[in-house]
CSV table of C-alpha atoms in Angstrom, one decimal:
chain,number,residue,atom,x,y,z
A,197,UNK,CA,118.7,-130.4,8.9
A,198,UNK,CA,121.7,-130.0,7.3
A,199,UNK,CA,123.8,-132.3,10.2
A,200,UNK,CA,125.5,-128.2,10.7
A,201,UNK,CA,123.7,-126.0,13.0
A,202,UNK,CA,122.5,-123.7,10.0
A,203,UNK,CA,123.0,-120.8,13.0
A,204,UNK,CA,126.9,-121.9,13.5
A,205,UNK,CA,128.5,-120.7,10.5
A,206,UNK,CA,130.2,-117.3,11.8
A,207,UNK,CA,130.9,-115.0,14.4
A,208,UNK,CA,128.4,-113.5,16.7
A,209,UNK,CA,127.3,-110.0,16.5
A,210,UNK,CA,126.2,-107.6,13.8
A,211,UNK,CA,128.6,-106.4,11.0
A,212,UNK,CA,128.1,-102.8,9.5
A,213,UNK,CA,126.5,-102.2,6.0
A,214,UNK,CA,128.5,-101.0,3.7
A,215,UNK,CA,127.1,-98.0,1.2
A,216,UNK,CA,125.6,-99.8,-2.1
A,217,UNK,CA,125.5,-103.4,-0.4
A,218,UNK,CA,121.9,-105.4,-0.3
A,219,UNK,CA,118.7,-103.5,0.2
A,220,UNK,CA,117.5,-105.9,2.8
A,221,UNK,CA,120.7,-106.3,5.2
A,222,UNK,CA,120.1,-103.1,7.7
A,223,UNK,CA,116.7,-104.4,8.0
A,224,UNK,CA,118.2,-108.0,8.5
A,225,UNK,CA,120.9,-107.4,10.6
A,226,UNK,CA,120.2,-107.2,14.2
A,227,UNK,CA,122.1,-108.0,16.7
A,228,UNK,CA,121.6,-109.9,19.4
A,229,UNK,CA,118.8,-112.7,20.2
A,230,UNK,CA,115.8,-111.0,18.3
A,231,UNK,CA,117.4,-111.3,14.4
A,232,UNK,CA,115.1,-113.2,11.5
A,233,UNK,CA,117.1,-116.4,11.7
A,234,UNK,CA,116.8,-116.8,15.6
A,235,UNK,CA,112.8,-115.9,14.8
A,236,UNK,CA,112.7,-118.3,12.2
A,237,UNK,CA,114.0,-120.8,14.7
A,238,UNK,CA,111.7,-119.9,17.3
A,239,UNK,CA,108.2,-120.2,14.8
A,240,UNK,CA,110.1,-123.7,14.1
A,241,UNK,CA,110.0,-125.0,17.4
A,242,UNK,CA,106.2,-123.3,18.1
A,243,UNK,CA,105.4,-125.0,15.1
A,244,UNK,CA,105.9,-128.8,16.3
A,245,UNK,CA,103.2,-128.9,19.2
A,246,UNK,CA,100.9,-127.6,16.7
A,247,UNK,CA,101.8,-130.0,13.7
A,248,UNK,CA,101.2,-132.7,16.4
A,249,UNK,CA,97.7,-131.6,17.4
A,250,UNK,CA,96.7,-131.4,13.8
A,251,UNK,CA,98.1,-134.8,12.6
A,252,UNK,CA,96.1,-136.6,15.6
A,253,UNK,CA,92.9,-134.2,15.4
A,254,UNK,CA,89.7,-136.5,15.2
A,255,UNK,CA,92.0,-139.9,15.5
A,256,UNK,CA,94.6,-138.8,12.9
A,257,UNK,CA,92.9,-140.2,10.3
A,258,UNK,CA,90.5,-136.8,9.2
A,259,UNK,CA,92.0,-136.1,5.2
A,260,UNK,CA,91.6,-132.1,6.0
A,261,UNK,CA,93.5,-132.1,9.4
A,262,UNK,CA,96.3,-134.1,7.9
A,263,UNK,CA,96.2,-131.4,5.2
A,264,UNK,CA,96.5,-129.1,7.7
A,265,UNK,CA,99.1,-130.6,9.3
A,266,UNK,CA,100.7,-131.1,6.1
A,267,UNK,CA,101.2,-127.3,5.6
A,268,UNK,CA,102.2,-126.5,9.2
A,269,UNK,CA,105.2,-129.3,8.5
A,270,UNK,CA,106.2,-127.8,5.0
A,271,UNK,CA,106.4,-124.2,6.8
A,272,UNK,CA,108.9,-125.7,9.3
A,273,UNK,CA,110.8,-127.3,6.0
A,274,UNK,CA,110.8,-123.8,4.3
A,275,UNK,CA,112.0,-122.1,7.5
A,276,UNK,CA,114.9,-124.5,8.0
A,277,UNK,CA,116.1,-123.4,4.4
A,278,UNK,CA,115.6,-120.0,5.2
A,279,UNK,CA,117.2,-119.6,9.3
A,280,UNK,CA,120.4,-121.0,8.2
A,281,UNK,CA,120.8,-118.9,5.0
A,282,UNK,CA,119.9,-116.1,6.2
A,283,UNK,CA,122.9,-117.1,9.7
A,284,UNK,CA,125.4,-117.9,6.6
A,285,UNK,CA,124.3,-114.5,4.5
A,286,UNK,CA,124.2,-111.8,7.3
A,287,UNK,CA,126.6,-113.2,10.3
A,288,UNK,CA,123.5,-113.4,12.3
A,289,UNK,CA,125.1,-116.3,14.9
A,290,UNK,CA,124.4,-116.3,18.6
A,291,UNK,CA,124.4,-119.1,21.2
A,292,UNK,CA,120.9,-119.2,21.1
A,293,UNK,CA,120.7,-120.1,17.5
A,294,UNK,CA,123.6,-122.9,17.6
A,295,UNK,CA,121.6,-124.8,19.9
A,296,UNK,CA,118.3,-124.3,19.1
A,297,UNK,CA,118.3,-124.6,15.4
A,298,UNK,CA,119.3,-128.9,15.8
A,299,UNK,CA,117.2,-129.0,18.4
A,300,UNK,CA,114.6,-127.9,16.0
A,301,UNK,CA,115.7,-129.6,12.9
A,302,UNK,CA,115.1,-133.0,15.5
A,303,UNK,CA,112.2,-131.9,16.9
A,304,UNK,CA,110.0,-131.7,13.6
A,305,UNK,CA,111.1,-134.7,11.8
A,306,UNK,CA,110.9,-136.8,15.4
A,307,UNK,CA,107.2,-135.6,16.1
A,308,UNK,CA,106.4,-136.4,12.5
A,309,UNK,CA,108.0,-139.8,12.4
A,310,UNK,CA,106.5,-140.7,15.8
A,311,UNK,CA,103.4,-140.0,15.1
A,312,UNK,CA,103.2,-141.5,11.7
A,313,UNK,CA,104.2,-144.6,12.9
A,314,UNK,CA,102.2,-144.8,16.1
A,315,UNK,CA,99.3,-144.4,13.5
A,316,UNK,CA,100.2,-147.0,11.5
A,317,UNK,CA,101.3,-145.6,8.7
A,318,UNK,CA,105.0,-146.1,8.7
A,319,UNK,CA,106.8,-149.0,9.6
A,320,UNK,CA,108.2,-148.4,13.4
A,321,UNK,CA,111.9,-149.5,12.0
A,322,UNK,CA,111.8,-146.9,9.3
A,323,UNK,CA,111.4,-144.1,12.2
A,324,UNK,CA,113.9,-146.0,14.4
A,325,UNK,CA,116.9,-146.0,11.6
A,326,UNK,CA,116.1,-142.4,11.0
A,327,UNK,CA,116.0,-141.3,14.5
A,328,UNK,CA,118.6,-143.6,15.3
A,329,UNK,CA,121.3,-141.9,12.8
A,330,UNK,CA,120.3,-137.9,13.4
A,331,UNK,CA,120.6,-138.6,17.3
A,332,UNK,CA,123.9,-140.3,16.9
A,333,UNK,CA,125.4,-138.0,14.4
A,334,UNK,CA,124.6,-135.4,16.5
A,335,UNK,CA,126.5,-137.1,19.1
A,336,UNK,CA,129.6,-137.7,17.1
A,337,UNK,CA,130.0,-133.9,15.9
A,338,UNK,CA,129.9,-133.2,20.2
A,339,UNK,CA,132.6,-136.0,19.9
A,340,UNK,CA,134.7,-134.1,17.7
A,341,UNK,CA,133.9,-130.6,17.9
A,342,UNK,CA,137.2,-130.1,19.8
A,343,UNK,CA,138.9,-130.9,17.1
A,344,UNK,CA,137.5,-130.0,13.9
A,345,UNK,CA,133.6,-129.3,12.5
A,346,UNK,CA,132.4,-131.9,10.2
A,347,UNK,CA,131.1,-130.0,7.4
A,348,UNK,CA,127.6,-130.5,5.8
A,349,UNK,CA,128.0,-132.7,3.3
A,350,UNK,CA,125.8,-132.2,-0.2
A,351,UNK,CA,124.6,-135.9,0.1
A,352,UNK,CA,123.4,-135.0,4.0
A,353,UNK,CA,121.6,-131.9,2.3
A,354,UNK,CA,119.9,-133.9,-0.3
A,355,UNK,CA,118.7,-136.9,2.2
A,356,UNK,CA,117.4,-133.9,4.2
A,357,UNK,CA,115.2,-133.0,0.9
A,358,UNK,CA,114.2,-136.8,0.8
A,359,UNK,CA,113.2,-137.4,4.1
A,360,UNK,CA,111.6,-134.3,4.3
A,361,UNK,CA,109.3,-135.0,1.4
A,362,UNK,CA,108.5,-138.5,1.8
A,363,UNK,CA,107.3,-137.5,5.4
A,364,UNK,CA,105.2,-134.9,4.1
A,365,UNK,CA,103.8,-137.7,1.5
A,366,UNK,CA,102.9,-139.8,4.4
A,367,UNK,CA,101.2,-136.7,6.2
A,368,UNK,CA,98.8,-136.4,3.6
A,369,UNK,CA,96.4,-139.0,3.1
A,370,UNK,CA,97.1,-140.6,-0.4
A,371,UNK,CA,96.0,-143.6,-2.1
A,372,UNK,CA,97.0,-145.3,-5.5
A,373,UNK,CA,99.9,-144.4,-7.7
A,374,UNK,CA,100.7,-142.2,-4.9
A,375,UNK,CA,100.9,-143.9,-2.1
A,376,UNK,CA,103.2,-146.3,-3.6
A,377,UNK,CA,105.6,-143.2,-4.9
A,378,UNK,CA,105.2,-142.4,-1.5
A,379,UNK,CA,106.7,-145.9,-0.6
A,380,UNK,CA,109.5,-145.5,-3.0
A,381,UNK,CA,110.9,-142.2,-2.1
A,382,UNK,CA,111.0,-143.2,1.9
A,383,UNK,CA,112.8,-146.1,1.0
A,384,UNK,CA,115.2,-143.6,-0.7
A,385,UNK,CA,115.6,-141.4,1.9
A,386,UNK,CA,116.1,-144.5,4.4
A,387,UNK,CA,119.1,-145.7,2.2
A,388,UNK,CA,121.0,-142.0,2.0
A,389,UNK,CA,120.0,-141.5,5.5
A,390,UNK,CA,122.3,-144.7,6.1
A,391,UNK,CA,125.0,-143.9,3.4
A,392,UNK,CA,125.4,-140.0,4.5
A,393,UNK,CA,125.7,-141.6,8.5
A,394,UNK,CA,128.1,-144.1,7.6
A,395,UNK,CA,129.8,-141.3,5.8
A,396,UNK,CA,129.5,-139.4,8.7
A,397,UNK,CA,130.9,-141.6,11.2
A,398,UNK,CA,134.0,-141.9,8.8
A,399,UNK,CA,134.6,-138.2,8.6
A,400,UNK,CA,134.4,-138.3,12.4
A,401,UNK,CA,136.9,-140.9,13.2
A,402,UNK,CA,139.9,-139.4,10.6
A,403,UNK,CA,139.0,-136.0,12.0
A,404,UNK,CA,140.1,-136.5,15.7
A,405,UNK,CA,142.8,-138.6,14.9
A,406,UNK,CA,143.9,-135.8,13.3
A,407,UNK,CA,143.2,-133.6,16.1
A,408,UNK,CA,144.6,-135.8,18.2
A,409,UNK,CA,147.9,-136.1,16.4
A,410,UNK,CA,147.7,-132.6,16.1
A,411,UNK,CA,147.7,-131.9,19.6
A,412,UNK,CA,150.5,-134.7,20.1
A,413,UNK,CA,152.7,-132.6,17.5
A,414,UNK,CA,152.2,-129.3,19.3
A,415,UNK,CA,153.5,-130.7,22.8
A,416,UNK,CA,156.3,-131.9,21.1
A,417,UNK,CA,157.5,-128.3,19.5
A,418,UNK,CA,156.3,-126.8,23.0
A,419,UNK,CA,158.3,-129.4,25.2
A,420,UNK,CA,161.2,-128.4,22.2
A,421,UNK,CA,161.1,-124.9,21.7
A,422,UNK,CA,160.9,-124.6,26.0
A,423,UNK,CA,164.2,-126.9,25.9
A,424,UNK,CA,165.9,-124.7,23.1
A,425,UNK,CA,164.9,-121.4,25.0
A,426,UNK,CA,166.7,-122.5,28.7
A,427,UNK,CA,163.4,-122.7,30.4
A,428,UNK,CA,162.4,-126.7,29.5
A,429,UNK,CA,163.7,-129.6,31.9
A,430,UNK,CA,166.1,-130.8,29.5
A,431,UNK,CA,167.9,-127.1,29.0
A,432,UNK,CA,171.1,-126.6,30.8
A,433,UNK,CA,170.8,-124.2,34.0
A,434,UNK,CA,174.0,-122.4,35.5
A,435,UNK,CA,175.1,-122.6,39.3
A,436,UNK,CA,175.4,-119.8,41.1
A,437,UNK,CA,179.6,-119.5,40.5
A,438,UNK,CA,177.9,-118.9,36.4
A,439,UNK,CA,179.5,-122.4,35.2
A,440,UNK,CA,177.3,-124.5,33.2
A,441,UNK,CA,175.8,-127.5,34.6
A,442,UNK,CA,174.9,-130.3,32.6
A,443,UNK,CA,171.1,-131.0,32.3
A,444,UNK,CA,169.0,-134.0,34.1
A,445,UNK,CA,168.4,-136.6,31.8
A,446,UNK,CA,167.3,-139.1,33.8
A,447,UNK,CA,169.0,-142.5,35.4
A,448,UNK,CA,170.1,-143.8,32.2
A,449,UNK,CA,171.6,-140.5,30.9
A,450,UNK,CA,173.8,-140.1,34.3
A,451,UNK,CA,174.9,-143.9,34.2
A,452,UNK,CA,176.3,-143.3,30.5
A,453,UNK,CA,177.5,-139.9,31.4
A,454,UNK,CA,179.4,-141.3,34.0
A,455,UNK,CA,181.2,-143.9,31.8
């Protein structure tokens, strides 16, 4: 959960292998919807109703279950790593994968922080301020995405690393030293989960005003260049006798024109 689809980083379609390149990239690189990142992404998503069911088995509270579930929530964690290296490595990017990878990312660390807390085991505001940030960062890179990508930040990648293992400590049943570790390094990943959205939110405003003044800038050298060329409203046009004919320039203009 990188805040960048891990699917969006290049062009769709398979590139060809050149001769001494890495063992593994014909296998790899298949294109079209059935390539290992989009698979990854799929086992992701198939892996959240299942990570549910085993958290709640036998009232949620069974140490083995929670085990289980532990390992089906690490497996999404590893695949995440994997989906969006394997999209950057091999130019494995399709539709499919931009949308679905987030959607995944979310879907994981929602069910897990839901369910946590609707066990008692995790403070409800801790899983609001969480959900609360991804959702609306998520919202802010629609906001902008006309304009510019907000990158993935390395602080966004490493509150990804801490929420994703002080949610797995809370999956397992732990007790002791443990448990209050556990404590600690969610309280962690609550704080960079606020710095890296604040952050965030930053990056998003000074990126579309640039956009913005961007796009202002380019009307101007259009509305110019169509002026200079004979074809904008300000350029001079000729009558039919061929004599030049002095251009519109509004009220104003003709008044002082006039005097």
């Amino acid at each position: 959960m990188t805040g960048v689809p891990a699917s969006a980083a290049g062009g769709s379609g398979a590139t060809p292998v050149p001769r001494g390149g890495k063992l593994g990239t014909a296998a790899v690189n298949q294109a079209g919807l059935w390539n290992i990142a989009n698979i990854l992404t799929m086992v992701r998503l198939l892996l959240v109703p299942g990570f549910v069911m085993l958290l709640l088995h036998d009232g949620g509270y069974d140490p083995v279950w929670r085990s289980f579930a532990w390992a089906a929530f690490a497996v999404a964690m590893i695949t995440d790593l994997f989906d969006g290296h394997l999209a950057r490595a091999y130019n494995l990017v399709t539709d499919f994968g931009k949308i679905a990878d987030p959607i995944a990312d979310k879907a994981i660390m929602g069910a897990a922080l839901i369910c946590l807390s609707s066990l008692g085991d995790l403070p409800w505001w801790i899983t609001g301020v969480i959900l609360f940030r991804e959702l609306g960062i998520t919202l802010m890179r629609f906001w902008v995405i006309r304009h510019a990508v907000i990158p993935a930040s390395r602080g966004g990648k490493m509150k990804t690393l801490a929420q994703g293992t002080a949610v797995g400590m809370y999956v397992l049943v732990l007790t002791g030293p443990l448990a209050t570790l556990r404590f600690w390094v969610m309280m962690a990943a609550v704080v960079m989960t606020v710095v890296t959205g604040l952050d965030y939110v930053r990056q998003a405003v000074v990126l579309r005003r640039q956009g913005l003044a961007a796009e202002r800038s380019a009307a101007l050298e259009a509305v110019a260049a169509a002026a200079d060329s004979g074809t904008g409203p300000g350029a001079a046009s000729r009558d039919a006798g061929g004599g030049a004919v002095e251009p519109v320039v509004g009220n104003r203009g003709a008044a002082e024109a006039e005097r």
